[in-house]
């Protein structure tokens, strides 16, 4: 399988590689067998990332922390909904073995590659959209349940946008759904 990516979508391969490499350590911070399997199947020059040891370690630590936060959220909210923004080739749902409602809005090019490794179900949905175009939010069926929003890779490059546009919009939608009436303005 050949990965033909460039620009932003290509960056989805870096954390995939980092998690796969971490699993080869004697005492790994995170073990991600699915990532290792995917790296073996994607024809791509992952060797160009080999000197990025600090970045690889950072991804492993971030993965561990977000896995813990996600598990904790779902332990406290077993009916909760997870939205993994710009998930790329993240394997968190698979790694944690959860069956909660889980959405992954991402670019079409990223989802095309993702679909080679993961199947959508009625509880695991891919939404073709730029996460910066907030219309994808209308497709998230949370029915008033708690929502965990993961923006792992996006926060690195677009934290100001997430804080100013996406988070307030989600909060506004959630508030409007929980009250009678509501005004979009």
CSV table of C-alpha atoms in Angstrom, one decimal:
chain,number,residue,atom,x,y,z
A,1,UNK,CA,0.0,0.0,0.0
A,2,UNK,CA,1.4,3.4,-1.0
A,3,UNK,CA,0.7,6.5,1.0
A,4,UNK,CA,0.6,9.5,-1.4
A,5,UNK,CA,0.3,12.5,1.0
A,6,UNK,CA,1.8,15.9,1.1
A,7,UNK,CA,1.5,18.9,3.3
A,8,UNK,CA,-0.7,18.8,6.4
A,9,UNK,CA,-2.1,15.3,5.9
A,10,UNK,CA,1.4,13.8,5.7
A,11,UNK,CA,1.9,14.8,9.3
A,12,UNK,CA,-0.5,12.1,10.3
A,13,UNK,CA,2.3,9.6,9.6
A,14,UNK,CA,4.6,11.1,12.2
A,15,UNK,CA,2.6,10.1,15.3
A,16,UNK,CA,1.8,6.8,13.8
A,17,UNK,CA,5.5,6.1,13.3
A,18,UNK,CA,6.3,7.4,16.8
A,19,UNK,CA,3.8,5.1,18.5
A,20,UNK,CA,5.0,2.1,16.5
A,21,UNK,CA,8.7,2.8,17.4
A,22,UNK,CA,7.8,3.3,21.0
A,23,UNK,CA,6.4,-0.2,21.1
A,24,UNK,CA,9.8,-1.6,20.3
A,25,UNK,CA,11.4,-0.2,23.4
A,26,UNK,CA,12.2,-2.6,26.3
A,27,UNK,CA,9.8,-0.8,28.6
A,28,UNK,CA,7.5,1.2,26.3
A,29,UNK,CA,5.5,4.2,27.5
A,30,UNK,CA,2.7,3.1,25.2
A,31,UNK,CA,2.3,-0.1,23.2
A,32,UNK,CA,0.4,0.3,20.0
A,33,UNK,CA,0.5,-2.9,18.0
A,34,UNK,CA,-2.0,-1.6,15.5
A,35,UNK,CA,0.3,1.4,14.7
A,36,UNK,CA,3.2,-1.1,14.2
A,37,UNK,CA,1.1,-3.2,11.8
A,38,UNK,CA,0.0,0.0,9.9
A,39,UNK,CA,3.6,1.2,9.5
A,40,UNK,CA,4.6,-2.2,8.1
A,41,UNK,CA,1.8,-2.0,5.5
A,42,UNK,CA,2.2,1.6,4.4
A,43,UNK,CA,4.9,2.0,1.7
A,44,UNK,CA,6.5,5.2,2.9
A,45,UNK,CA,10.0,6.3,3.9
A,46,UNK,CA,9.5,6.4,7.6
A,47,UNK,CA,13.3,6.3,8.0
A,48,UNK,CA,13.3,10.1,7.5
A,49,UNK,CA,11.8,10.4,10.9
A,50,UNK,CA,14.5,8.3,12.6
A,51,UNK,CA,16.5,11.2,14.0
A,52,UNK,CA,13.5,12.8,15.7
A,53,UNK,CA,13.9,10.9,19.0
A,54,UNK,CA,12.6,13.8,21.1
A,55,UNK,CA,9.6,14.2,19.0
A,56,UNK,CA,9.0,10.5,19.1
A,57,UNK,CA,9.2,10.5,22.9
A,58,UNK,CA,6.9,13.5,23.1
A,59,UNK,CA,4.3,11.7,21.0
A,60,UNK,CA,4.6,8.6,23.3
A,61,UNK,CA,4.1,10.7,26.4
A,62,UNK,CA,1.2,12.7,24.9
A,63,UNK,CA,-0.4,9.4,23.8
A,64,UNK,CA,-0.2,7.9,27.3
A,65,UNK,CA,-1.7,11.1,28.9
A,66,UNK,CA,-4.5,11.3,26.4
A,67,UNK,CA,-5.2,7.6,26.7
A,68,UNK,CA,-5.5,8.0,30.5
A,69,UNK,CA,-7.7,11.1,30.1
A,70,UNK,CA,-10.0,9.3,27.6
A,71,UNK,CA,-10.3,6.2,29.8
A,72,UNK,CA,-11.0,8.3,32.8
A,73,UNK,CA,-13.7,10.3,30.9
A,74,UNK,CA,-15.4,7.1,29.7
A,75,UNK,CA,-15.1,5.5,33.2
A,76,UNK,CA,-16.9,8.5,34.7
A,77,UNK,CA,-19.3,8.8,31.7
A,78,UNK,CA,-19.9,5.3,30.2
A,79,UNK,CA,-22.5,6.8,27.8
A,80,UNK,CA,-20.2,9.6,26.8
A,81,UNK,CA,-19.3,10.6,23.2
A,82,UNK,CA,-15.8,11.0,21.9
A,83,UNK,CA,-14.9,13.4,19.1
A,84,UNK,CA,-11.3,13.0,17.9
A,85,UNK,CA,-10.6,16.0,15.7
A,86,UNK,CA,-8.2,15.5,12.9
A,87,UNK,CA,-7.4,12.0,14.1
A,88,UNK,CA,-5.3,11.1,11.1
A,89,UNK,CA,-4.2,7.5,11.8
A,90,UNK,CA,-4.7,7.6,15.5
A,91,UNK,CA,-5.5,4.2,17.0
A,92,UNK,CA,-6.8,5.3,20.4
A,93,UNK,CA,-10.3,3.8,20.1
A,94,UNK,CA,-8.8,0.5,19.0
A,95,UNK,CA,-6.0,0.6,21.6
A,96,UNK,CA,-8.4,1.3,24.4
A,97,UNK,CA,-10.9,-1.3,23.2
A,98,UNK,CA,-14.0,0.9,23.7
A,99,UNK,CA,-17.4,0.7,22.1
A,100,UNK,CA,-18.7,4.2,22.8
A,101,UNK,CA,-20.0,6.6,20.2
A,102,UNK,CA,-16.9,7.9,18.5
A,103,UNK,CA,-16.5,10.5,15.7
A,104,UNK,CA,-13.5,11.4,13.7
A,105,UNK,CA,-13.8,14.5,11.5
A,106,UNK,CA,-10.9,14.8,9.2
A,107,UNK,CA,-9.8,15.7,5.7
A,108,UNK,CA,-10.9,13.3,2.8
A,109,UNK,CA,-7.3,12.4,2.0
A,110,UNK,CA,-6.6,11.3,5.6
A,111,UNK,CA,-9.9,9.4,5.9
A,112,UNK,CA,-9.2,7.6,2.6
A,113,UNK,CA,-6.0,6.1,4.1
A,114,UNK,CA,-7.8,5.5,7.5
A,115,UNK,CA,-10.5,3.4,5.8
A,116,UNK,CA,-7.8,1.0,4.7
A,117,UNK,CA,-7.3,0.0,8.3
A,118,UNK,CA,-10.5,0.7,10.2
A,119,UNK,CA,-14.2,0.1,9.4
A,120,UNK,CA,-16.9,2.5,10.3
A,121,UNK,CA,-19.8,1.2,12.4
A,122,UNK,CA,-23.0,2.7,13.7
A,123,UNK,CA,-20.9,3.8,16.8
A,124,UNK,CA,-17.6,4.6,15.0
A,125,UNK,CA,-18.0,7.3,12.3
A,126,UNK,CA,-15.7,9.2,10.1
A,127,UNK,CA,-16.8,12.7,9.1
A,128,UNK,CA,-15.2,14.1,5.9
A,129,UNK,CA,-14.6,17.7,6.7
A,130,UNK,CA,-12.0,20.2,7.7
A,131,UNK,CA,-12.3,20.5,11.5
A,132,UNK,CA,-12.0,24.2,11.1
A,133,UNK,CA,-15.3,24.3,9.2
A,134,UNK,CA,-17.6,23.8,12.2
A,135,UNK,CA,-20.6,22.4,10.2
A,136,UNK,CA,-19.4,18.8,11.0
A,137,UNK,CA,-20.6,19.4,14.5
A,138,UNK,CA,-24.2,19.1,13.4
A,139,UNK,CA,-23.5,15.4,12.5
A,140,UNK,CA,-22.4,14.5,16.1
A,141,UNK,CA,-25.3,12.8,17.8
A,142,UNK,CA,-24.6,13.3,21.4
A,143,UNK,CA,-28.3,13.5,22.6
A,144,UNK,CA,-27.2,15.7,25.6
A,145,UNK,CA,-24.6,13.2,26.7
A,146,UNK,CA,-21.1,14.3,27.9
A,147,UNK,CA,-18.7,14.9,25.0
A,148,UNK,CA,-14.9,14.5,25.1
A,149,UNK,CA,-13.2,16.6,22.4
A,150,UNK,CA,-9.7,15.4,21.5
A,151,UNK,CA,-7.6,17.8,19.5
A,152,UNK,CA,-4.2,16.0,19.9
A,153,UNK,CA,-2.4,16.9,16.7
A,154,UNK,CA,-4.3,20.1,16.0
A,155,UNK,CA,-3.4,21.8,19.3
A,156,UNK,CA,0.2,21.9,18.2
A,157,UNK,CA,-0.4,24.0,15.2
A,158,UNK,CA,-3.8,25.6,15.7
A,159,UNK,CA,-4.5,26.1,19.4
A,160,UNK,CA,-5.5,29.7,19.1
A,161,UNK,CA,-8.1,28.8,16.4
A,162,UNK,CA,-9.5,25.9,18.5
A,163,UNK,CA,-9.8,28.2,21.6
A,164,UNK,CA,-11.4,31.0,19.7
A,165,UNK,CA,-13.7,29.3,17.2
A,166,UNK,CA,-14.2,25.6,17.8
A,167,UNK,CA,-14.5,25.3,21.6
A,168,UNK,CA,-16.9,28.2,22.0
A,169,UNK,CA,-19.1,26.9,19.1
A,170,UNK,CA,-19.3,23.4,20.7
A,171,UNK,CA,-20.1,25.0,24.1
A,172,UNK,CA,-22.8,27.1,22.5
A,173,UNK,CA,-24.3,24.1,20.7
A,174,UNK,CA,-24.3,22.0,23.9
A,175,UNK,CA,-25.9,24.8,25.9
A,176,UNK,CA,-28.6,25.4,23.3
A,177,UNK,CA,-29.4,21.7,23.2
A,178,UNK,CA,-29.9,21.6,26.9
A,179,UNK,CA,-32.3,24.6,27.2
A,180,UNK,CA,-35.6,25.4,25.6
A,181,UNK,CA,-35.4,27.9,22.8
A,182,UNK,CA,-31.9,29.2,22.1
A,183,UNK,CA,-30.6,31.7,19.7
A,184,UNK,CA,-27.8,31.1,17.2
A,185,UNK,CA,-26.8,34.8,17.1
